[in-house]
Structures are given as structure tokens and as C-alpha cells.
Amino acid sequence: MDEMVAVLDFGSQYAQLIARRIRELGVYCEILGHNISKDELYKMAPAAVVLSGGPASVLEQGHPVMDPRILDIGVPIFGICYGMQLLAVMLGGEVEKGRSGEYGPAGIDVINSKGIFHKLGDSLDVWMSHGDHVKVMPEGFHASASTYNCPAAAMEDNVRKIYGVQFHPEVVHTPKGKEILSNFLFHIAGCGHDWTMDRFIETSVAHLRKSIGNSNVICALSGGVDSSVVAALINRAVGSQMKAIFVDNGLLRNNEVDEIESIFTNDYPLDVHIVDAKEEFLSALAGVVDPERKRKIIGETFIRVFREEALKIKGARFLAQGTLYPDIIESRSAHGGPSSTIKSHHNVGGLPEYLGFELLEPLKELFKDEVRIIGRELGLPKKLLERKPFPGPGLAVRIIGDVTEGNLEVLRNADLIVKEEIRKYGKYDDIWQSFAVLLPVKSVGVMGDERTYANVIALRIVTSLDGMTADWVKLPYEILGKMSSRIINEVKGVNRVVYDISSKPPSTIEWE
Ligand code: XMP
């Protein structure tokens, strides 16, 4: 078992980022709830413990705490922001509300460059986001960095190997943040660099071979990155015992089914069963306009179609799914706190038990960027690994109102133009998603001497890091103009194009 660093999550929006940074440095890392007991943590034998930031204040009643015995766990501890303040009060120091909170960029002066600031110079730019700060450091600690407002911007006890920073080394706005984490992991905690994706592939393939034996595995291939990497990884382990099922629900974009078929026939041959279920989906959706009902119908139809196909495959014992680490963390935190369903996402949850299969989730320890690296190392084509997220219910949630063959045709043609123009613009990689939405309104226009009365297309083009928040892209007017005139001229049934300039929140990325 590889060395592991534990990140205790105190509710920070950055906890996942801390874990990703640590893994990027080549050390395996897991996010754990802040209330884990010392005994449980000890069993996991972490090489170091990191306490995340969080929105609470240690000066308020009921703030999140941790098992105090973890302070004596015997491995280095690093508290970030709230994590540092918690360390301070738990160890007998004092925290006070700052006269003015520090938010945003700040400069710190390094006082001791032997610990986490090893070889990083006398002053550093960092990113602050806090209201409180440590007023009196616990016994045994000294300040290793300070700012004008905050004499203990970082503190350390080199004997017990406990460190704290008031700022966020995990965000890109702290330019030397990775070096600070690196000092903690390698210089202080003595970790090795043994978390690499080729090692992951090697151990995962060995493990899969052992658990699969001579059985067959089936997998729902969507053409997205996660399911493709799952299929490729299992194929690497057991060859053609891996049977992929691709359901053509008729709600995909222009030419998409052919592209996927061609990839898995020519570029990366896999045993894929393509099921043409267009009619089944479209007739189930006829007349349905409510978005959640659309999702429900699509989910149920998918299960029915998939089941029929899966039962045709002899000797299948396992069903593989592309669950990722963030899904696991999110479902865990959803159990621990109030969560509201904003949109019920269509996936194949519950499917394995229903079909009597055993579940295989070979990517469940990985972040998305790691999955892409694995895909690359397995030799999946770039065009597949570059694919942007596309919702399971497909174009059905981009047609506001009734989903018909005619509406799908209009939307597909408009969407293709958006894609082509974004490609030409050259910023495809920086854009999270760009697509067209067909609105159920008709407006008056004039083409030649004719009055028209036709549909409206909305353009949705956003940047985002993880889909949780998003901003609309400030595209140059010429690009917007080109898209608009091409759509109106080339797509029959559209005479008006509008640009969606809403961010998420409060809007969502998809319109339904
Ligand atoms: P929203 O619209 O919630 O979208 O801001 C966030 C991200 O999730 C995708 N999305 C979905 N994906 N099934 C999916 O598999 C769905 O029902 C669904 N709804 C939204 C959306 O494309 C964006 O990337």
C-alpha cells in the first residue's frame, strides 16, 4: 500500500484542491471528515495530516473540531487557514477577530526559511481569505512568516513538526504554493514520490485481473471521458471479456454516434455493442416538457434498453462504472449535511443491484485530471480525451419544451455551427462548454421580402473549473456575429439568435 496523506476537511471549498495539489506532487492523498477519530486515522497510517480551511470561526460556538488525540499521532501536521487557527486554540494559543479581515493577495515576510519556506526567499506573494488570526501562539511555536496585519501569518513547532499558515498555498494565486506544500511533504514529512498514473494502471490492472477471473464485464459507454477510460482500463486487464454497451438514445449531437463507433472500431478497438434505441426514447418523451420528467423518463428508458442488451451477454458478472473520487466525497458529504437536488443527474445508479451484477469502480480514487492522464497513457485518442462534458439526457434538456425529431434536427444544425466557430476562434480548450439551446418561442423576422415567424436559438458558452460555478465567456462581437448570421442563414426554422449572459449561480449551465 502506498504512502497516504490525510486531508481533514473542515468545510473548505478548497479541500479537493489541496488533495489534487498533493497528488500532483506524486503523493497519494485522501480527504476525510474532520470528525474522524484518532484510532480510525491511525489505522490508515498516514504519512502526514493536513487540516483544511473552512468557513467557520474558532471564536464561535459549535465550530467544527477534531479529535485532540490526533495532535499526538506522531506524523507532521499542517493546518491551513481555519486549520491553523484550530491548531492554535487546541494547543493553548489564542485567536482573535482581525480589525479588518484579509481577503485576496497579500505579501508575507519569511522569518524562518528552514521549515515550510525552505529555499523560497524572504518574501512571498500569497492568497489570504480569513477574518480571524492567531494572536498568541501556543507554547513551543514561533512565527515563520508575518504580514503587516498579522504577526503570525505562519507558525511552526519544529520539534513536534506542527505547522500552520494563515493563507492558502493550494490556490494558483499563491505562486509558490506548490513549493510550500512540497516542502511540507518531502522536506518535513519525508514522503516519496510514489503516486504516479503508470503505477496506478499497473496495480489496478493486476487487481482487476484477479477479481474478474474468467467472467465477462459490461460497461455503459457514453463516449465521455470517464466511461471510455473505465472500458479501456478493464480492456487492458481482461481484453475482450470487457463488453461495452453504447445506447443511441437519439438525443446526441450531430454525427456523434458515428464518431464514437469509429473511435472504438478504428482508433481503439473495443468490443462495443451499439444499440439503436432512438425511437424508444423519442416516443417515451413525446409531449413531455417538464425537465425533471424528461430526465426521469430518459433514465428509466436507458435502464430498460441497457438491461435488455446486457442480458444478451453471456457470462457477465460485473458492471463497471466511471465513478470518480469527487462523486464519492460529494455523496459522503450529502449524507452529513442538508443538500438539495437542483437537478437530478441522470446516471446508472442502482443499476448493478437491479441487474444482479457486482459493481466495479476502478476510478473511484481518482480526480478528473488523473483520469485524463490515465486515458492518455492507455493510448485513448486525444479527440476523445478532450471531449467536453455533455449531459446524460443529451439534447432533450437543450430543447426547451417538446422534444421532436424536427426540433432535434434544428438544434443539431445550430449546435454544429457553434462548435465549428468556437474551434476556429482557437479557444476551445479554455471553454468549459459551448452549445446551442432551442427556445420554444417564435419571433417575427424578415428574410428577403418575406416575413418569417420562426424559432430562437440561445447560445450558451461558459468557462468553469468544475461545473459548480461558471461564467459566460466574453466572446468578441465578430465571433458572436458570425455564429448568429451563420445559424440564421444556414439553419432552417431559426430567425433569431440571442446570447446568454448569466453566470452560475444564480443560473445553471444547462437551461433545463
Ligand atoms: P448545471 O446545468 O447543473 O450543469 O449547471 C453542471 C454540469 O452538469 C452537466 N449536467 C448534467 N450532466 N446529467 C448529466 O450527466 C444531467 O442531467 C445534467 N444536467 C447538467 C452540465 O452539462 C454541466 O457540465
Coordinates of C-alpha atoms and ligand atoms in Angstrom, one line a residue:
M1 CA 0.0 0.0 0.0
D2 CA 1.3 3.4 -1.0
E3 CA 2.0 6.1 1.5
M4 CA -1.0 8.3 2.2
V5 CA -1.5 11.9 3.3
A6 CA -4.8 12.6 5.0
V7 CA -6.6 15.9 4.5
L8 CA -9.2 16.6 7.2
D9 CA -12.0 18.6 5.7
F10 CA -13.3 21.5 7.8
G11 CA -15.8 22.5 5.1
S12 CA -13.4 24.3 2.8
Q13 CA -14.3 24.9 -0.8
Y14 CA -10.6 24.2 -1.4
A15 CA -10.3 20.8 0.3
Q16 CA -10.4 19.0 -3.1
L17 CA -7.8 21.4 -4.4
I18 CA -5.5 20.6 -1.6
A19 CA -5.8 16.9 -2.3
R20 CA -5.2 17.4 -6.0
R21 CA -2.1 19.5 -5.4
I22 CA -0.7 16.9 -3.1
R23 CA -1.4 14.2 -5.7
E24 CA 0.2 16.3 -8.5
L25 CA 3.3 16.3 -6.4
G26 CA 3.2 12.5 -6.5
V27 CA 1.8 11.6 -3.1
Y28 CA -1.4 9.7 -2.7
C29 CA -3.9 11.7 -0.6
E30 CA -7.4 11.2 0.7
I31 CA -10.0 13.7 2.1
L32 CA -11.5 12.6 5.3
G33 CA -14.2 14.1 7.5
H34 CA -12.8 16.4 10.3
N35 CA -14.5 14.3 12.9
I36 CA -12.6 11.1 12.2
S37 CA -11.3 9.5 15.4
K38 CA -7.6 9.2 16.1
D39 CA -7.9 5.4 16.1
E40 CA -9.5 5.3 12.7
L41 CA -7.0 7.7 11.3
Y42 CA -4.1 5.8 12.9
K43 CA -5.2 2.6 11.1
M44 CA -4.8 4.3 7.8
A45 CA -1.2 5.0 8.7
P46 CA -1.0 8.5 7.1
A47 CA 2.5 9.9 6.4
A48 CA 1.2 13.4 7.3
V49 CA -2.0 15.2 8.1
V50 CA -3.3 18.4 6.6
L51 CA -6.1 20.4 8.1
S52 CA -8.1 22.3 5.5
G53 CA -9.5 25.8 5.8
G54 CA -13.2 26.3 6.4
P55 CA -15.9 29.0 6.6
A56 CA -16.3 28.7 10.4
S57 CA -14.6 30.7 13.1
V58 CA -13.0 29.1 16.1
L59 CA -14.4 32.0 18.1
E60 CA -17.9 30.9 17.5
Q61 CA -19.8 28.2 19.4
G62 CA -20.3 24.9 17.6
H63 CA -17.3 25.4 15.2
P64 CA -16.0 22.1 13.7
V65 CA -13.4 20.4 15.8
M66 CA -11.2 17.3 15.6
D67 CA -10.2 14.5 17.9
P68 CA -7.5 16.2 20.1
R69 CA -5.5 13.0 20.3
I70 CA -4.7 13.4 16.6
L71 CA -2.2 16.1 17.7
D72 CA -0.1 13.3 19.1
I73 CA -0.5 10.9 16.1
G74 CA 3.3 11.1 15.5
V75 CA 3.4 12.4 12.0
P76 CA 3.8 16.0 10.8
I77 CA 0.6 18.2 10.8
F78 CA -0.1 21.2 8.6
G79 CA -3.0 23.5 9.3
I80 CA -4.2 25.8 6.5
C81 CA -6.2 29.0 7.5
Y82 CA -9.0 27.7 9.7
G83 CA -6.8 24.6 10.3
M84 CA -4.0 26.8 11.6
Q85 CA -6.4 28.7 13.9
L86 CA -7.9 25.4 15.2
L87 CA -4.3 24.1 16.0
A88 CA -3.6 27.4 17.8
V89 CA -6.6 27.1 20.2
M90 CA -6.3 23.4 20.7
L91 CA -2.7 23.8 21.7
G92 CA -3.4 26.6 24.2
G93 CA -2.8 29.7 22.0
E94 CA -5.3 32.5 21.2
V95 CA -7.2 33.6 18.1
E96 CA -8.8 37.0 17.7
K97 CA -11.0 38.6 15.2
G98 CA -8.9 40.8 12.9
R99 CA -9.6 44.5 12.9
S100 CA -10.0 44.1 9.2
G101 CA -10.1 40.7 7.6
E102 CA -7.6 40.0 4.9
Y103 CA -9.0 38.8 1.7
G104 CA -7.2 38.5 -1.6
P105 CA -3.5 38.9 -2.5
A106 CA -1.0 39.7 0.2
G107 CA 2.7 39.7 0.7
I108 CA 4.3 37.8 3.6
D109 CA 7.8 38.3 5.1
V110 CA 9.5 35.0 5.8
I111 CA 11.1 34.9 9.3
N112 CA 12.3 31.3 9.3
S113 CA 13.2 29.7 6.0
K114 CA 14.2 26.3 7.4
G115 CA 10.7 24.7 7.6
I116 CA 7.9 25.0 5.0
F117 CA 9.5 28.1 3.5
H118 CA 12.8 26.2 2.8
K119 CA 14.7 27.9 -0.1
L120 CA 11.7 30.1 -1.0
G121 CA 13.3 33.5 -0.3
D122 CA 12.5 36.4 2.1
S123 CA 9.1 37.5 0.9
L124 CA 6.3 35.7 -0.9
D125 CA 3.0 36.6 -2.6
V126 CA 0.1 34.6 -1.1
W127 CA -3.7 34.4 -1.2
M128 CA -5.5 35.3 2.1
S129 CA -9.1 34.6 2.8
H130 CA -9.8 35.0 6.5
G131 CA -11.3 37.2 9.2
D132 CA -9.5 35.8 12.3
H133 CA -5.9 35.4 13.1
V134 CA -3.6 33.9 15.7
K135 CA -2.9 36.4 18.4
V136 CA -0.9 34.3 20.8
M137 CA 0.9 31.3 19.5
P138 CA 0.8 28.1 21.6
E139 CA 3.9 27.2 23.6
G140 CA 6.7 25.8 21.6
F141 CA 5.7 27.7 18.4
H142 CA 7.3 30.6 16.7
A143 CA 6.2 32.7 13.8
S144 CA 7.8 31.6 10.5
A145 CA 6.2 34.4 8.5
S146 CA 4.3 37.7 9.1
T147 CA 2.3 40.4 7.4
Y148 CA 1.6 43.9 8.4
N149 CA -1.8 42.9 9.8
C150 CA -0.9 39.5 11.1
P151 CA 2.3 38.9 13.0
A152 CA 1.8 35.2 12.9
A153 CA 0.9 34.6 9.2
A154 CA 2.6 31.3 9.6
M155 CA 3.7 29.4 12.7
E156 CA 5.7 26.3 13.4
D157 CA 6.9 23.9 16.1
N158 CA 9.8 22.1 14.5
V159 CA 10.1 19.7 17.4
R160 CA 6.6 18.3 17.2
K161 CA 6.5 19.1 13.5
I162 CA 3.3 21.0 13.6
Y163 CA 2.9 23.9 11.0
G164 CA 0.2 26.4 10.2
V165 CA -0.3 29.0 7.6
Q166 CA -2.9 31.8 7.5
F167 CA -3.0 31.8 3.7
H168 CA -4.0 29.3 1.0
P169 CA -1.0 27.5 -0.5
E170 CA -3.3 25.3 -2.6
V171 CA -4.7 28.1 -4.9
V172 CA -2.9 29.3 -8.0
H173 CA -2.9 32.9 -6.6
T174 CA -0.2 31.7 -4.2
P175 CA 2.5 31.4 -6.9
K176 CA 4.9 29.4 -4.7
G177 CA 2.1 27.4 -3.0
K178 CA 3.2 24.1 -4.6
E179 CA 6.7 24.6 -3.3
I180 CA 5.4 25.2 0.2
L181 CA 3.3 22.0 0.1
S182 CA 6.3 20.3 -1.4
N183 CA 8.5 21.4 1.5
F184 CA 5.9 20.1 3.9
L185 CA 5.6 16.7 2.1
F186 CA 9.2 16.0 1.2
H187 CA 11.4 18.1 3.3
I188 CA 9.4 17.7 6.6
A189 CA 7.3 14.6 6.3
G190 CA 9.8 12.7 4.2
C191 CA 7.2 11.4 1.7
G192 CA 8.3 9.7 -1.5
H193 CA 7.0 10.4 -5.0
D194 CA 5.3 7.1 -5.5
W195 CA 1.8 8.1 -6.7
T196 CA 2.1 8.0 -10.5
M197 CA -0.5 7.2 -13.0
D198 CA 1.5 4.4 -14.7
R199 CA 1.9 2.7 -11.3
F200 CA -1.9 3.2 -10.8
I201 CA -2.5 1.4 -14.1
E202 CA -0.2 -1.4 -13.2
T203 CA -1.7 -2.1 -9.8
S204 CA -5.2 -1.6 -11.0
V205 CA -4.8 -4.0 -13.9
A206 CA -3.4 -6.6 -11.6
H207 CA -6.2 -6.1 -9.2
L208 CA -8.9 -6.2 -11.9
R209 CA -7.5 -9.4 -13.4
K210 CA -7.7 -11.1 -10.1
S211 CA -11.2 -10.1 -9.2
I212 CA -12.7 -10.6 -12.7
G213 CA -11.2 -14.0 -13.4
N214 CA -12.9 -15.6 -16.4
S215 CA -16.1 -13.7 -16.1
N216 CA -17.3 -11.0 -18.5
V217 CA -17.7 -7.4 -17.6
I218 CA -20.1 -5.0 -19.1
C219 CA -19.9 -1.2 -19.1
A220 CA -22.2 1.5 -20.3
L221 CA -20.1 3.5 -22.7
S222 CA -21.3 7.1 -23.2
G223 CA -18.5 8.4 -25.3
G224 CA -17.4 10.6 -22.4
V225 CA -14.0 10.5 -20.8
D226 CA -14.8 8.6 -17.7
S227 CA -16.7 5.6 -19.2
S228 CA -14.2 5.4 -22.0
V229 CA -11.2 5.2 -19.6
V230 CA -13.0 2.6 -17.5
A231 CA -13.6 0.5 -20.6
A232 CA -10.0 0.9 -21.8
L233 CA -8.6 0.1 -18.4
I234 CA -10.6 -3.1 -18.0
N235 CA -9.9 -4.0 -21.6
R236 CA -6.2 -3.6 -20.7
A237 CA -6.7 -6.1 -17.8
V238 CA -9.0 -8.7 -19.4
G239 CA -9.2 -8.0 -23.1
S240 CA -12.4 -8.9 -24.9
Q241 CA -14.0 -10.0 -21.6
M242 CA -14.8 -6.3 -21.4
K243 CA -18.1 -5.7 -23.3
A244 CA -19.2 -2.2 -23.7
I245 CA -22.8 -1.2 -24.5
F246 CA -23.5 2.1 -26.2
V247 CA -27.1 3.2 -26.2
D248 CA -28.0 5.6 -29.0
N249 CA -30.9 7.5 -27.4
G250 CA -31.4 9.8 -30.4
L251 CA -30.5 12.8 -28.2
L252 CA -26.9 13.0 -29.3
R253 CA -25.2 15.7 -31.3
N254 CA -24.5 15.8 -35.0
N255 CA -22.6 12.8 -36.1
E256 CA -21.7 11.8 -32.6
V257 CA -22.7 8.1 -32.8
D258 CA -20.6 7.6 -35.9
E259 CA -17.6 9.3 -34.4
I260 CA -17.8 7.1 -31.3
E261 CA -18.3 4.0 -33.4
S262 CA -15.3 4.9 -35.5
I263 CA -13.1 5.6 -32.5
F264 CA -13.8 2.2 -30.9
T265 CA -13.6 0.4 -34.2
N266 CA -10.5 2.0 -35.7
D267 CA -8.5 4.0 -33.2
Y268 CA -9.0 2.0 -30.1
P269 CA -10.8 -1.3 -30.9
L270 CA -13.1 -2.5 -28.1
D271 CA -16.0 -4.9 -28.1
V272 CA -18.8 -2.3 -28.3
H273 CA -22.5 -3.2 -28.8
I274 CA -24.3 -0.2 -30.2
V275 CA -28.0 -0.2 -29.6
D276 CA -30.2 1.9 -31.7
A277 CA -33.0 3.0 -29.3
K278 CA -33.9 6.3 -30.9
E279 CA -37.5 5.5 -31.4
E280 CA -38.0 4.1 -27.9
F281 CA -36.6 7.3 -26.3
L282 CA -38.5 9.7 -28.6
S283 CA -41.8 8.0 -28.2
A284 CA -41.4 7.9 -24.4
L285 CA -40.6 11.7 -24.4
A286 CA -43.5 12.7 -26.7
G287 CA -45.3 15.7 -25.3
V288 CA -43.2 15.9 -22.2
V289 CA -42.0 19.4 -21.3
D290 CA -41.1 19.3 -17.6
P291 CA -37.3 19.0 -17.3
E292 CA -37.3 16.6 -14.3
R293 CA -39.8 14.4 -16.0
K294 CA -37.7 14.3 -19.1
R295 CA -34.7 13.2 -17.0
K296 CA -36.7 10.6 -15.2
I297 CA -38.1 9.1 -18.5
I298 CA -34.7 9.1 -20.1
G299 CA -33.2 7.4 -17.0
E300 CA -35.8 4.7 -17.0
T301 CA -35.8 4.1 -20.7
F302 CA -32.0 3.8 -20.5
I303 CA -32.2 1.2 -17.8
R304 CA -34.8 -0.8 -19.8
V305 CA -32.8 -0.7 -23.0
F306 CA -29.5 -1.4 -21.3
R307 CA -30.9 -4.3 -19.3
E308 CA -32.2 -6.0 -22.5
E309 CA -28.9 -5.7 -24.1
A310 CA -26.9 -6.7 -21.0
L311 CA -28.9 -9.8 -20.6
K312 CA -27.9 -10.9 -24.1
I313 CA -24.3 -11.1 -23.0
K314 CA -23.4 -14.5 -21.6
G315 CA -21.2 -14.9 -18.5
A316 CA -21.4 -11.3 -17.4
R317 CA -20.9 -11.0 -13.7
F318 CA -19.7 -7.4 -13.3
L319 CA -20.9 -4.0 -14.3
A320 CA -18.2 -1.3 -14.5
Q321 CA -18.9 2.4 -13.7
G322 CA -16.9 5.5 -14.1
T323 CA -17.4 6.8 -10.5
L324 CA -14.7 9.3 -9.6
Y325 CA -13.3 10.4 -6.3
P326 CA -15.3 13.7 -6.2
D327 CA -18.6 11.7 -6.6
I328 CA -17.6 9.7 -3.5
I329 CA -16.7 12.8 -1.5
E330 CA -19.9 14.5 -2.5
S331 CA -22.2 11.7 -1.8
R332 CA -20.5 11.3 1.6
S333 CA -20.9 15.0 2.4
A334 CA -24.5 14.9 1.2
H335 CA -25.2 12.3 3.9
G336 CA -23.7 14.5 6.5
G337 CA -25.5 17.7 5.8
P338 CA -28.5 19.2 4.1
S339 CA -28.4 19.0 0.4
S340 CA -31.0 20.0 -2.1
T341 CA -31.4 18.4 -5.5
I342 CA -31.1 21.2 -8.0
K343 CA -31.2 18.9 -11.0
S344 CA -31.4 15.1 -10.7
H345 CA -28.4 14.0 -12.7
H346 CA -29.0 11.0 -14.9
N347 CA -26.7 8.2 -14.2
V348 CA -26.9 4.5 -13.9
G349 CA -27.0 4.5 -10.0
G350 CA -28.7 1.4 -8.7
L351 CA -28.3 -0.4 -11.9
P352 CA -25.9 -3.1 -10.8
E353 CA -28.1 -4.4 -7.9
Y354 CA -31.2 -4.3 -10.1
L355 CA -29.5 -6.4 -12.8
G356 CA -27.8 -8.7 -10.3
F357 CA -24.3 -7.6 -11.2
E358 CA -21.4 -6.9 -9.0
L359 CA -20.1 -3.3 -9.2
L360 CA -16.6 -2.4 -10.4
E361 CA -15.5 1.2 -10.0
P362 CA -11.8 1.2 -10.9
L363 CA -11.6 5.0 -11.0
K364 CA -13.2 5.8 -7.7
E365 CA -9.9 7.0 -6.1
L366 CA -9.2 9.4 -8.9
F367 CA -9.7 13.0 -9.8
K368 CA -10.8 14.0 -13.3
D369 CA -7.4 15.3 -14.4
E370 CA -5.8 12.0 -13.3
V371 CA -8.4 10.1 -15.3
R372 CA -7.4 12.1 -18.4
I373 CA -3.7 11.2 -17.8
I374 CA -4.6 7.5 -17.5
G375 CA -6.6 7.7 -20.7
R376 CA -3.6 9.2 -22.4
E377 CA -1.3 6.5 -21.0
L378 CA -3.7 3.8 -22.1
G379 CA -3.5 5.3 -25.6
L380 CA -7.0 6.6 -26.0
P381 CA -7.2 9.2 -28.8
K382 CA -6.8 12.8 -27.9
K383 CA -10.1 13.8 -29.6
L384 CA -11.9 11.5 -27.1
L385 CA -10.0 12.7 -24.0
E386 CA -10.6 16.3 -25.0
R387 CA -14.4 15.9 -25.1
K388 CA -16.3 18.4 -23.0
P389 CA -18.9 17.4 -20.5
F390 CA -22.2 16.5 -22.2
P391 CA -25.3 15.8 -20.1
G392 CA -26.7 12.3 -19.9
P393 CA -30.1 13.4 -21.0
G394 CA -28.4 15.0 -24.0
L395 CA -30.2 17.4 -26.3
A396 CA -33.5 16.7 -24.6
V397 CA -32.5 19.3 -21.9
R398 CA -31.4 21.8 -24.5
I399 CA -34.8 21.8 -26.3
I400 CA -37.0 23.8 -24.0
G401 CA -40.4 22.2 -24.4
D402 CA -41.3 19.3 -26.6
V403 CA -38.6 17.0 -27.9
T404 CA -39.4 16.1 -31.5
E405 CA -37.4 14.8 -34.5
G406 CA -37.8 18.2 -36.1
N407 CA -36.6 20.2 -33.1
L408 CA -33.6 17.9 -32.7
E409 CA -32.7 18.5 -36.3
V410 CA -32.8 22.3 -35.9
L411 CA -30.8 22.1 -32.6
R412 CA -28.2 19.8 -34.1
N413 CA -27.5 22.0 -37.0
A414 CA -27.3 25.2 -34.9
D415 CA -25.0 23.3 -32.3
L416 CA -22.7 22.2 -35.1
I417 CA -22.1 25.8 -36.1
V418 CA -21.4 26.9 -32.5
K419 CA -18.8 24.1 -32.3
E420 CA -17.2 25.0 -35.6
E421 CA -16.9 28.7 -34.8
I422 CA -15.5 28.0 -31.3
R423 CA -12.9 25.7 -32.9
K424 CA -12.0 28.4 -35.4
Y425 CA -11.8 31.0 -32.6
G426 CA -9.0 28.8 -31.2
K427 CA -10.1 28.9 -27.5
Y428 CA -11.7 25.5 -27.4
D429 CA -9.5 24.3 -24.6
D430 CA -10.3 27.3 -22.3
I431 CA -14.0 27.0 -22.7
W432 CA -15.9 24.5 -20.4
Q433 CA -18.9 24.1 -22.7
S434 CA -20.3 25.8 -25.7
F435 CA -23.7 24.9 -27.2
A436 CA -27.0 26.0 -28.6
V437 CA -30.3 25.8 -26.9
L438 CA -33.6 25.8 -28.8
L439 CA -36.2 28.0 -27.2
P440 CA -39.9 27.3 -27.5
V441 CA -40.8 30.8 -28.6
K442 CA -41.3 32.1 -32.1
S443 CA -40.5 35.6 -33.2
V444 CA -41.0 37.6 -36.3
G445 CA -38.3 38.2 -38.8
V446 CA -37.7 39.2 -42.4
M447 CA -35.7 37.3 -44.9
G448 CA -35.6 38.7 -48.4
D449 CA -39.0 40.2 -48.9
E450 CA -40.6 37.5 -46.8
R451 CA -41.9 37.8 -43.3
T452 CA -40.8 34.9 -41.2
Y453 CA -42.1 33.5 -37.9
A454 CA -39.5 31.1 -36.6
N455 CA -37.6 29.8 -33.6
V456 CA -35.0 31.4 -31.4
I457 CA -31.6 29.9 -30.6
A458 CA -29.8 30.8 -27.4
L459 CA -26.0 30.4 -27.3
R460 CA -24.6 29.1 -24.0
I461 CA -20.8 29.4 -23.8
V462 CA -19.2 29.3 -20.4
T463 CA -15.9 28.9 -18.5
S464 CA -15.8 26.8 -15.4
L465 CA -13.3 24.8 -13.3
D466 CA -15.6 22.1 -12.2
G467 CA -19.1 22.8 -13.4
M468 CA -20.1 24.0 -9.9
T469 CA -19.7 27.7 -10.7
A470 CA -19.5 29.2 -14.2
D471 CA -19.2 32.4 -16.0
W472 CA -20.3 33.4 -19.5
V473 CA -17.5 33.9 -22.0
K474 CA -16.9 37.5 -23.2
L475 CA -16.6 36.4 -26.8
P476 CA -15.5 39.0 -29.3
Y477 CA -18.5 40.6 -31.1
E478 CA -17.3 39.3 -34.5
I479 CA -17.4 35.7 -33.3
L480 CA -20.9 36.2 -31.9
G481 CA -21.9 38.0 -35.1
K482 CA -20.6 35.2 -37.2
M483 CA -22.4 32.5 -35.2
S484 CA -25.6 34.4 -35.4
S485 CA -25.6 35.1 -39.1
R486 CA -24.5 31.5 -39.9
I487 CA -27.2 30.0 -37.8
I488 CA -29.9 32.3 -39.2
N489 CA -28.8 31.7 -42.8
E490 CA -27.9 28.0 -42.6
V491 CA -30.4 26.6 -40.2
K492 CA -33.9 26.3 -41.4
G493 CA -36.5 27.2 -38.8
V494 CA -34.4 29.8 -36.9
N495 CA -34.6 33.6 -37.4
R496 CA -33.1 35.0 -34.2
V497 CA -30.1 34.2 -32.0
V498 CA -29.5 35.5 -28.5
Y499 CA -26.5 35.3 -26.2
D500 CA -27.0 34.0 -22.6
I501 CA -25.0 36.3 -20.3
S502 CA -25.9 34.7 -17.0
S503 CA -23.4 33.3 -14.6
K504 CA -23.8 30.2 -12.3
P505 CA -25.0 30.8 -9.7
P506 CA -27.7 32.0 -9.8
S507 CA -28.3 30.5 -13.3
T508 CA -27.2 27.0 -14.2
I509 CA -25.1 26.0 -17.2
E510 CA -27.9 24.0 -18.9
W511 CA -31.2 25.7 -19.4
E512 CA -33.2 22.8 -18.0
Ligands
XMP1 P1 -25.9 22.7 -14.5 O1 -26.8 22.9 -15.6 O2 -26.4 21.9 -13.3 O3 -24.7 21.8 -15.1 O4 -25.2 24.0 -14.1 C1 -23.5 21.5 -14.5 C2 -22.8 20.5 -15.3 O5 -23.5 19.2 -15.3 C3 -24.0 18.9 -16.6 N1 -25.4 18.4 -16.5 C4 -25.7 17.1 -16.5 N2 -24.9 16.0 -16.7 N3 -26.8 14.7 -16.5 C5 -25.5 14.8 -16.6 O6 -24.9 13.8 -16.8 C6 -27.7 15.7 -16.3 O7 -28.9 15.6 -16.1 C7 -27.1 17.0 -16.3 N4 -27.5 18.3 -16.1 C8 -26.5 19.1 -16.2 C9 -23.9 20.2 -17.4 O8 -23.8 19.9 -18.8 C10 -22.7 20.9 -16.8 O9 -21.5 20.4 -17.3

